[in-house]
Amino acid sequence: MVLYSYWTTYTVTYQVTDASGNTASCSFNVTVTDNEAPTIACPANITVNTDPGLCGATVTLHYSVGAVTVRGLLLL
């Protein structure tokens, strides 16, 4: 299995040999590009009260706001 990095061109060469020792080969390029823009989804607005006795508040956020998808060629 080969995972190719994006924005890179690789040359792949196949070679075969038969039982008589005859060989043949061919080469081709694999280029992986990333043409898909990243996405972002903002959460809803958050309103919190100040922490007791303080002029501010501690807010802990637990969510993912974006994703980047990289599609490549996977050879098995």
mmCIF file of N, CA, C and O in Angstrom:
data_model
loop_
_atom_site.group_PDB
_atom_site.id
_atom_site.type_symbol
_atom_site.label_atom_id
_atom_site.label_comp_id
_atom_site.label_asym_id
_atom_site.label_seq_id
_atom_site.Cartn_x
_atom_site.Cartn_y
_atom_site.Cartn_z
ATOM 1 N N MET A 1 0.856 -1.168 0.000
ATOM 2 C CA MET A 1 0.000 0.000 0.000
ATOM 3 C C MET A 1 0.900 1.228 0.000
ATOM 4 O O MET A 1 1.850 1.308 0.759
ATOM 5 N N VAL A 2 0.560 2.206 -0.832
ATOM 6 C CA VAL A 2 1.330 3.451 -0.925
ATOM 7 C C VAL A 2 0.370 4.614 -0.772
ATOM 8 O O VAL A 2 -0.642 4.693 -1.455
ATOM 9 N N LEU A 3 0.670 5.523 0.138
ATOM 10 C CA LEU A 3 -0.112 6.747 0.291
ATOM 11 C C LEU A 3 0.754 7.888 -0.214
ATOM 12 O O LEU A 3 1.855 8.115 0.284
ATOM 13 N N TYR A 4 0.271 8.593 -1.234
ATOM 14 C CA TYR A 4 1.029 9.667 -1.850
ATOM 15 C C TYR A 4 0.698 11.002 -1.197
ATOM 16 O O TYR A 4 -0.450 11.301 -0.934
ATOM 17 N N SER A 5 1.719 11.818 -0.965
ATOM 18 C CA SER A 5 1.523 13.169 -0.447
ATOM 19 C C SER A 5 0.984 14.061 -1.558
ATOM 20 O O SER A 5 1.278 13.851 -2.725
ATOM 21 N N TYR A 6 0.219 15.096 -1.179
ATOM 22 C CA TYR A 6 -0.339 15.975 -2.197
ATOM 23 C C TYR A 6 0.690 17.000 -2.667
ATOM 24 O O TYR A 6 1.675 17.263 -2.010
ATOM 25 N N TRP A 7 0.414 17.577 -3.841
ATOM 26 C CA TRP A 7 1.251 18.552 -4.544
ATOM 27 C C TRP A 7 2.639 17.985 -4.883
ATOM 28 O O TRP A 7 3.623 18.700 -4.901
ATOM 29 N N THR A 8 2.696 16.709 -5.118
ATOM 30 C CA THR A 8 3.941 16.057 -5.471
ATOM 31 C C THR A 8 3.681 15.126 -6.646
ATOM 32 O O THR A 8 2.627 14.519 -6.737
ATOM 33 N N THR A 9 4.645 15.017 -7.564
ATOM 34 C CA THR A 9 4.533 14.086 -8.678
ATOM 35 C C THR A 9 5.517 12.944 -8.452
ATOM 36 O O THR A 9 6.681 13.178 -8.126
ATOM 37 N N TYR A 10 5.030 11.727 -8.588
ATOM 38 C CA TYR A 10 5.833 10.527 -8.418
ATOM 39 C C TYR A 10 5.854 9.758 -9.735
ATOM 40 O O TYR A 10 4.859 9.690 -10.435
ATOM 41 N N THR A 11 6.996 9.168 -10.050
ATOM 42 C CA THR A 11 7.083 8.276 -11.200
ATOM 43 C C THR A 11 7.009 6.843 -10.680
ATOM 44 O O THR A 11 7.777 6.453 -9.795
ATOM 45 N N VAL A 12 6.069 6.080 -11.233
ATOM 46 C CA VAL A 12 5.873 4.686 -10.837
ATOM 47 C C VAL A 12 6.294 3.823 -12.014
ATOM 48 O O VAL A 12 5.917 4.080 -13.157
ATOM 49 N N THR A 13 7.089 2.807 -11.746
ATOM 50 C CA THR A 13 7.538 1.892 -12.788
ATOM 51 C C THR A 13 7.087 0.482 -12.443
ATOM 52 O O THR A 13 7.309 0.016 -11.324
ATOM 53 N N TYR A 14 6.447 -0.166 -13.409
ATOM 54 C CA TYR A 14 6.058 -1.568 -13.287
ATOM 55 C C TYR A 14 7.019 -2.392 -14.128
ATOM 56 O O TYR A 14 7.370 -2.012 -15.246
ATOM 57 N N GLN A 15 7.458 -3.521 -13.592
ATOM 58 C CA GLN A 15 8.280 -4.447 -14.361
ATOM 59 C C GLN A 15 7.775 -5.852 -14.107
ATOM 60 O O GLN A 15 7.497 -6.218 -12.961
ATOM 61 N N VAL A 16 7.660 -6.625 -15.184
ATOM 62 C CA VAL A 16 7.204 -8.010 -15.075
ATOM 63 C C VAL A 16 8.241 -8.921 -15.726
ATOM 64 O O VAL A 16 8.937 -8.529 -16.652
ATOM 65 N N THR A 17 8.323 -10.119 -15.195
ATOM 66 C CA THR A 17 9.230 -11.131 -15.744
ATOM 67 C C THR A 17 8.459 -12.434 -15.853
ATOM 68 O O THR A 17 7.801 -12.853 -14.898
ATOM 69 N N ASP A 18 8.550 -13.080 -17.031
ATOM 70 C CA ASP A 18 7.855 -14.350 -17.193
ATOM 71 C C ASP A 18 8.771 -15.515 -16.827
ATOM 72 O O ASP A 18 9.934 -15.322 -16.448
ATOM 73 N N ALA A 19 8.266 -16.716 -16.924
ATOM 74 C CA ALA A 19 9.010 -17.912 -16.525
ATOM 75 C C ALA A 19 10.262 -18.123 -17.369
ATOM 76 O O ALA A 19 11.206 -18.784 -16.930
ATOM 77 N N SER A 20 10.310 -17.574 -18.567
ATOM 78 C CA SER A 20 11.481 -17.708 -19.442
ATOM 79 C C SER A 20 12.523 -16.621 -19.206
ATOM 80 O O SER A 20 13.551 -16.577 -19.874
ATOM 81 N N GLY A 21 12.232 -15.696 -18.291
ATOM 82 C CA GLY A 21 13.179 -14.624 -17.995
ATOM 83 C C GLY A 21 13.002 -13.383 -18.846
ATOM 84 O O GLY A 21 13.799 -12.448 -18.750
ATOM 85 N N ASN A 22 11.988 -13.359 -19.701
ATOM 86 C CA ASN A 22 11.707 -12.160 -20.504
ATOM 87 C C ASN A 22 11.096 -11.093 -19.608
ATOM 88 O O ASN A 22 10.281 -11.402 -18.733
ATOM 89 N N THR A 23 11.495 -9.845 -19.820
ATOM 90 C CA THR A 23 10.965 -8.761 -18.991
ATOM 91 C C THR A 23 10.329 -7.682 -19.857
ATOM 92 O O THR A 23 10.671 -7.524 -21.028
ATOM 93 N N ALA A 24 9.421 -6.972 -19.262
ATOM 94 C CA ALA A 24 8.808 -5.790 -19.871
ATOM 95 C C ALA A 24 8.554 -4.801 -18.746
ATOM 96 O O ALA A 24 8.351 -5.186 -17.592
ATOM 97 N N SER A 25 8.582 -3.519 -19.090
ATOM 98 C CA SER A 25 8.325 -2.511 -18.064
ATOM 99 C C SER A 25 7.629 -1.309 -18.675
ATOM 100 O O SER A 25 7.651 -1.100 -19.885
ATOM 101 N N CYS A 26 7.006 -0.531 -17.817
ATOM 102 C CA CYS A 26 6.388 0.728 -18.211
ATOM 103 C C CYS A 26 6.407 1.660 -17.015
ATOM 104 O O CYS A 26 6.473 1.216 -15.877
ATOM 105 N N SER A 27 6.364 2.939 -17.296
ATOM 106 C CA SER A 27 6.360 3.952 -16.239
ATOM 107 C C SER A 27 5.248 4.954 -16.481
ATOM 108 O O SER A 27 4.860 5.195 -17.619
ATOM 109 N N PHE A 28 4.753 5.520 -15.392
ATOM 110 C CA PHE A 28 3.745 6.572 -15.483
ATOM 111 C C PHE A 28 3.876 7.468 -14.266
ATOM 112 O O PHE A 28 4.487 7.089 -13.262
ATOM 113 N N ASN A 29 3.347 8.676 -14.363
ATOM 114 C CA ASN A 29 3.402 9.637 -13.260
ATOM 115 C C ASN A 29 2.116 9.625 -12.471
ATOM 116 O O ASN A 29 1.022 9.463 -13.027
ATOM 117 N N VAL A 30 2.252 9.831 -11.167
ATOM 118 C CA VAL A 30 1.116 10.013 -10.268
ATOM 119 C C VAL A 30 1.283 11.391 -9.642
ATOM 120 O O VAL A 30 2.304 11.664 -9.013
ATOM 121 N N THR A 31 0.311 12.274 -9.857
ATOM 122 C CA THR A 31 0.334 13.600 -9.257
ATOM 123 C C THR A 31 -0.926 13.760 -8.418
ATOM 124 O O THR A 31 -2.035 13.562 -8.905
ATOM 125 N N VAL A 32 -0.761 14.094 -7.168
ATOM 126 C CA VAL A 32 -1.890 14.281 -6.258
ATOM 127 C C VAL A 32 -2.021 15.774 -5.992
ATOM 128 O O VAL A 32 -1.058 16.424 -5.592
ATOM 129 N N THR A 33 -3.202 16.327 -6.245
ATOM 130 C CA THR A 33 -3.433 17.750 -6.014
ATOM 131 C C THR A 33 -4.541 17.933 -4.983
ATOM 132 O O THR A 33 -5.406 17.085 -4.823
ATOM 133 N N ASP A 34 -4.497 19.041 -4.294
ATOM 134 C CA ASP A 34 -5.525 19.392 -3.313
ATOM 135 C C ASP A 34 -6.231 20.634 -3.833
ATOM 136 O O ASP A 34 -5.738 21.745 -3.691
ATOM 137 N N ASN A 35 -7.379 20.448 -4.459
ATOM 138 C CA ASN A 35 -8.133 21.560 -5.044
ATOM 139 C C ASN A 35 -9.421 21.860 -4.284
ATOM 140 O O ASN A 35 -10.275 22.595 -4.772
ATOM 141 N N GLU A 36 -9.572 21.280 -3.123
ATOM 142 C CA GLU A 36 -10.787 21.473 -2.339
ATOM 143 C C GLU A 36 -10.497 22.431 -1.183
ATOM 144 O O GLU A 36 -9.595 22.188 -0.376
ATOM 145 N N ALA A 37 -11.244 23.511 -1.115
ATOM 146 C CA ALA A 37 -11.036 24.511 -0.063
ATOM 147 C C ALA A 37 -11.461 23.954 1.300
ATOM 148 O O ALA A 37 -12.372 23.136 1.387
ATOM 149 N N PRO A 38 -10.797 24.395 2.370
ATOM 150 C CA PRO A 38 -11.228 23.984 3.710
ATOM 151 C C PRO A 38 -12.588 24.596 4.046
ATOM 152 O O PRO A 38 -12.990 25.596 3.438
ATOM 153 N N THR A 39 -13.274 24.003 4.991
ATOM 154 C CA THR A 39 -14.569 24.530 5.416
ATOM 155 C C THR A 39 -14.520 24.873 6.896
ATOM 156 O O THR A 39 -13.691 24.363 7.640
ATOM 157 N N ILE A 40 -15.421 25.746 7.294
ATOM 158 C CA ILE A 40 -15.528 26.104 8.708
ATOM 159 C C ILE A 40 -17.000 26.298 9.044
ATOM 160 O O ILE A 40 -17.778 26.795 8.239
ATOM 161 N N ALA A 41 -17.373 25.865 10.227
ATOM 162 C CA ALA A 41 -18.731 26.045 10.719
ATOM 163 C C ALA A 41 -18.645 26.618 12.128
ATOM 164 O O ALA A 41 -18.107 25.978 13.025
ATOM 165 N N CYS A 42 -19.123 27.809 12.300
ATOM 166 C CA CYS A 42 -19.060 28.460 13.613
ATOM 167 C C CYS A 42 -20.198 27.983 14.502
ATOM 168 O O CYS A 42 -21.312 27.759 14.035
ATOM 169 N N PRO A 43 -19.929 27.854 15.808
ATOM 170 C CA PRO A 43 -20.997 27.495 16.738
ATOM 171 C C PRO A 43 -21.907 28.698 16.975
ATOM 172 O O PRO A 43 -21.598 29.818 16.552
ATOM 173 N N ALA A 44 -22.997 28.453 17.657
ATOM 174 C CA ALA A 44 -23.907 29.540 18.021
ATOM 175 C C ALA A 44 -23.218 30.468 19.024
ATOM 176 O O ALA A 44 -22.234 30.101 19.671
ATOM 177 N N ASN A 45 -23.716 31.674 19.150
ATOM 178 C CA ASN A 45 -23.192 32.611 20.144
ATOM 179 C C ASN A 45 -23.334 32.025 21.538
ATOM 180 O O ASN A 45 -24.269 31.270 21.818
ATOM 181 N N ILE A 46 -22.402 32.398 22.415
ATOM 182 C CA ILE A 46 -22.387 31.889 23.792
ATOM 183 C C ILE A 46 -22.518 33.068 24.741
ATOM 184 O O ILE A 46 -21.821 34.074 24.605
ATOM 185 N N THR A 47 -23.413 32.952 25.703
ATOM 186 C CA THR A 47 -23.567 33.964 26.747
ATOM 187 C C THR A 47 -23.410 33.278 28.102
ATOM 188 O O THR A 47 -24.072 32.268 28.354
ATOM 189 N N VAL A 48 -22.510 33.797 28.926
ATOM 190 C CA VAL A 48 -22.291 33.220 30.257
ATOM 191 C C VAL A 48 -22.270 34.332 31.291
ATOM 192 O O VAL A 48 -21.977 35.481 30.987
ATOM 193 N N ASN A 49 -22.589 33.991 32.513
ATOM 194 C CA ASN A 49 -22.490 34.928 33.632
ATOM 195 C C ASN A 49 -21.044 34.978 34.116
ATOM 196 O O ASN A 49 -20.275 34.048 33.886
ATOM 197 N N THR A 50 -20.688 36.058 34.798
ATOM 198 C CA THR A 50 -19.358 36.144 35.385
ATOM 199 C C THR A 50 -19.217 35.094 36.473
ATOM 200 O O THR A 50 -20.201 34.648 37.077
ATOM 201 N N ASP A 51 -17.986 34.672 36.706
ATOM 202 C CA ASP A 51 -17.726 33.747 37.809
ATOM 203 C C ASP A 51 -17.966 34.491 39.122
ATOM 204 O O ASP A 51 -17.750 35.709 39.203
ATOM 205 N N PRO A 52 -18.445 33.804 40.155
ATOM 206 C CA PRO A 52 -18.749 34.461 41.435
ATOM 207 C C PRO A 52 -17.551 35.269 41.966
ATOM 208 O O PRO A 52 -16.437 34.761 42.042
ATOM 209 N N GLY A 53 -17.789 36.535 42.271
ATOM 210 C CA GLY A 53 -16.778 37.411 42.844
ATOM 211 C C GLY A 53 -15.752 37.922 41.836
ATOM 212 O O GLY A 53 -14.785 38.558 42.232
ATOM 213 N N LEU A 54 -15.937 37.630 40.556
ATOM 214 C CA LEU A 54 -14.978 38.073 39.550
ATOM 215 C C LEU A 54 -15.649 38.962 38.512
ATOM 216 O O LEU A 54 -16.868 38.970 38.382
ATOM 217 N N CYS A 55 -14.839 39.678 37.770
ATOM 218 C CA CYS A 55 -15.348 40.521 36.699
ATOM 219 C C CYS A 55 -15.227 39.832 35.342
ATOM 220 O O CYS A 55 -15.193 40.480 34.297
ATOM 221 N N GLY A 56 -15.109 38.526 35.326
ATOM 222 C CA GLY A 56 -14.975 37.772 34.083
ATOM 223 C C GLY A 56 -15.439 36.343 34.303
ATOM 224 O O GLY A 56 -15.948 35.995 35.368
ATOM 225 N N ALA A 57 -15.270 35.540 33.304
ATOM 226 C CA ALA A 57 -15.711 34.153 33.391
ATOM 227 C C ALA A 57 -14.750 33.248 32.638
ATOM 228 O O ALA A 57 -14.136 33.649 31.644
ATOM 229 N N THR A 58 -14.630 32.030 33.104
ATOM 230 C CA THR A 58 -13.880 31.001 32.396
ATOM 231 C C THR A 58 -14.870 30.222 31.546
ATOM 232 O O THR A 58 -15.886 29.741 32.043
ATOM 233 N N VAL A 59 -14.578 30.142 30.254
ATOM 234 C CA VAL A 59 -15.459 29.426 29.329
ATOM 235 C C VAL A 59 -14.626 28.332 28.653
ATOM 236 O O VAL A 59 -13.585 28.610 28.070
ATOM 237 N N THR A 60 -15.092 27.098 28.761
ATOM 238 C CA THR A 60 -14.416 25.978 28.119
ATOM 239 C C THR A 60 -15.241 25.548 26.918
ATOM 240 O O THR A 60 -16.439 25.283 27.039
ATOM 241 N N LEU A 61 -14.587 25.513 25.765
ATOM 242 C CA LEU A 61 -15.275 25.155 24.527
ATOM 243 C C LEU A 61 -14.836 23.765 24.083
ATOM 244 O O LEU A 61 -13.649 23.453 24.082
ATOM 245 N N HIS A 62 -15.796 22.928 23.695
ATOM 246 C CA HIS A 62 -15.520 21.572 23.235
ATOM 247 C C HIS A 62 -16.233 21.341 21.914
ATOM 248 O O HIS A 62 -17.344 20.835 21.877
ATOM 249 N N TYR A 63 -15.603 21.726 20.831
ATOM 250 C CA TYR A 63 -16.193 21.475 19.519
ATOM 251 C C TYR A 63 -15.123 21.653 18.454
ATOM 252 O O TYR A 63 -14.093 22.258 18.687
ATOM 253 N N SER A 64 -15.388 21.140 17.303
ATOM 254 C CA SER A 64 -14.507 21.298 16.155
ATOM 255 C C SER A 64 -15.123 22.345 15.242
ATOM 256 O O SER A 64 -16.322 22.315 14.982
ATOM 257 N N VAL A 65 -14.318 23.263 14.750
ATOM 258 C CA VAL A 65 -14.867 24.341 13.934
ATOM 259 C C VAL A 65 -14.524 24.231 12.457
ATOM 260 O O VAL A 65 -14.983 25.025 11.657
ATOM 261 N N GLY A 66 -13.694 23.275 12.066
ATOM 262 C CA GLY A 66 -13.332 23.223 10.654
ATOM 263 C C GLY A 66 -12.817 21.869 10.249
ATOM 264 O O GLY A 66 -12.602 20.992 11.071
ATOM 265 N N ALA A 67 -12.638 21.719 8.973
ATOM 266 C CA ALA A 67 -12.116 20.471 8.442
ATOM 267 C C ALA A 67 -11.379 20.746 7.148
ATOM 268 O O ALA A 67 -11.750 21.621 6.386
ATOM 269 N N VAL A 68 -10.338 19.999 6.941
ATOM 270 C CA VAL A 68 -9.606 20.046 5.688
ATOM 271 C C VAL A 68 -9.616 18.628 5.137
ATOM 272 O O VAL A 68 -9.273 17.687 5.835
ATOM 273 N N THR A 69 -10.027 18.491 3.899
ATOM 274 C CA THR A 69 -10.056 17.186 3.262
ATOM 275 C C THR A 69 -8.985 17.145 2.187
ATOM 276 O O THR A 69 -8.947 18.004 1.329
ATOM 277 N N VAL A 70 -8.143 16.177 2.273
ATOM 278 C CA VAL A 70 -7.135 15.978 1.241
ATOM 279 C C VAL A 70 -7.423 14.632 0.601
ATOM 280 O O VAL A 70 -7.410 13.609 1.263
ATOM 281 N N ARG A 71 -7.696 14.662 -0.688
ATOM 282 C CA ARG A 71 -7.967 13.418 -1.403
ATOM 283 C C ARG A 71 -6.744 13.073 -2.216
ATOM 284 O O ARG A 71 -6.195 13.896 -2.916
ATOM 285 N N GLY A 72 -6.327 11.847 -2.080
ATOM 286 C CA GLY A 72 -5.154 11.400 -2.813
ATOM 287 C C GLY A 72 -5.428 10.084 -3.497
ATOM 288 O O GLY A 72 -6.551 9.610 -3.522
ATOM 289 N N LEU A 73 -4.392 9.502 -4.024
ATOM 290 C CA LEU A 73 -4.483 8.227 -4.702
ATOM 291 C C LEU A 73 -3.877 7.183 -3.797
ATOM 292 O O LEU A 73 -2.770 7.330 -3.317
ATOM 293 N N LEU A 74 -4.622 6.158 -3.546
ATOM 294 C CA LEU A 74 -4.150 5.072 -2.693
ATOM 295 C C LEU A 74 -4.067 3.825 -3.554
ATOM 296 O O LEU A 74 -5.048 3.392 -4.127
ATOM 297 N N LEU A 75 -2.863 3.281 -3.665
ATOM 298 C CA LEU A 75 -2.650 2.075 -4.471
ATOM 299 C C LEU A 75 -2.499 0.882 -3.552
ATOM 300 O O LEU A 75 -1.771 0.932 -2.571
ATOM 301 N N LEU A 76 -3.179 -0.184 -3.877
ATOM 302 C CA LEU A 76 -3.065 -1.417 -3.099
ATOM 303 C C LEU A 76 -2.319 -2.443 -3.905
ATOM 304 O O LEU A 76 -2.446 -2.538 -5.073
#
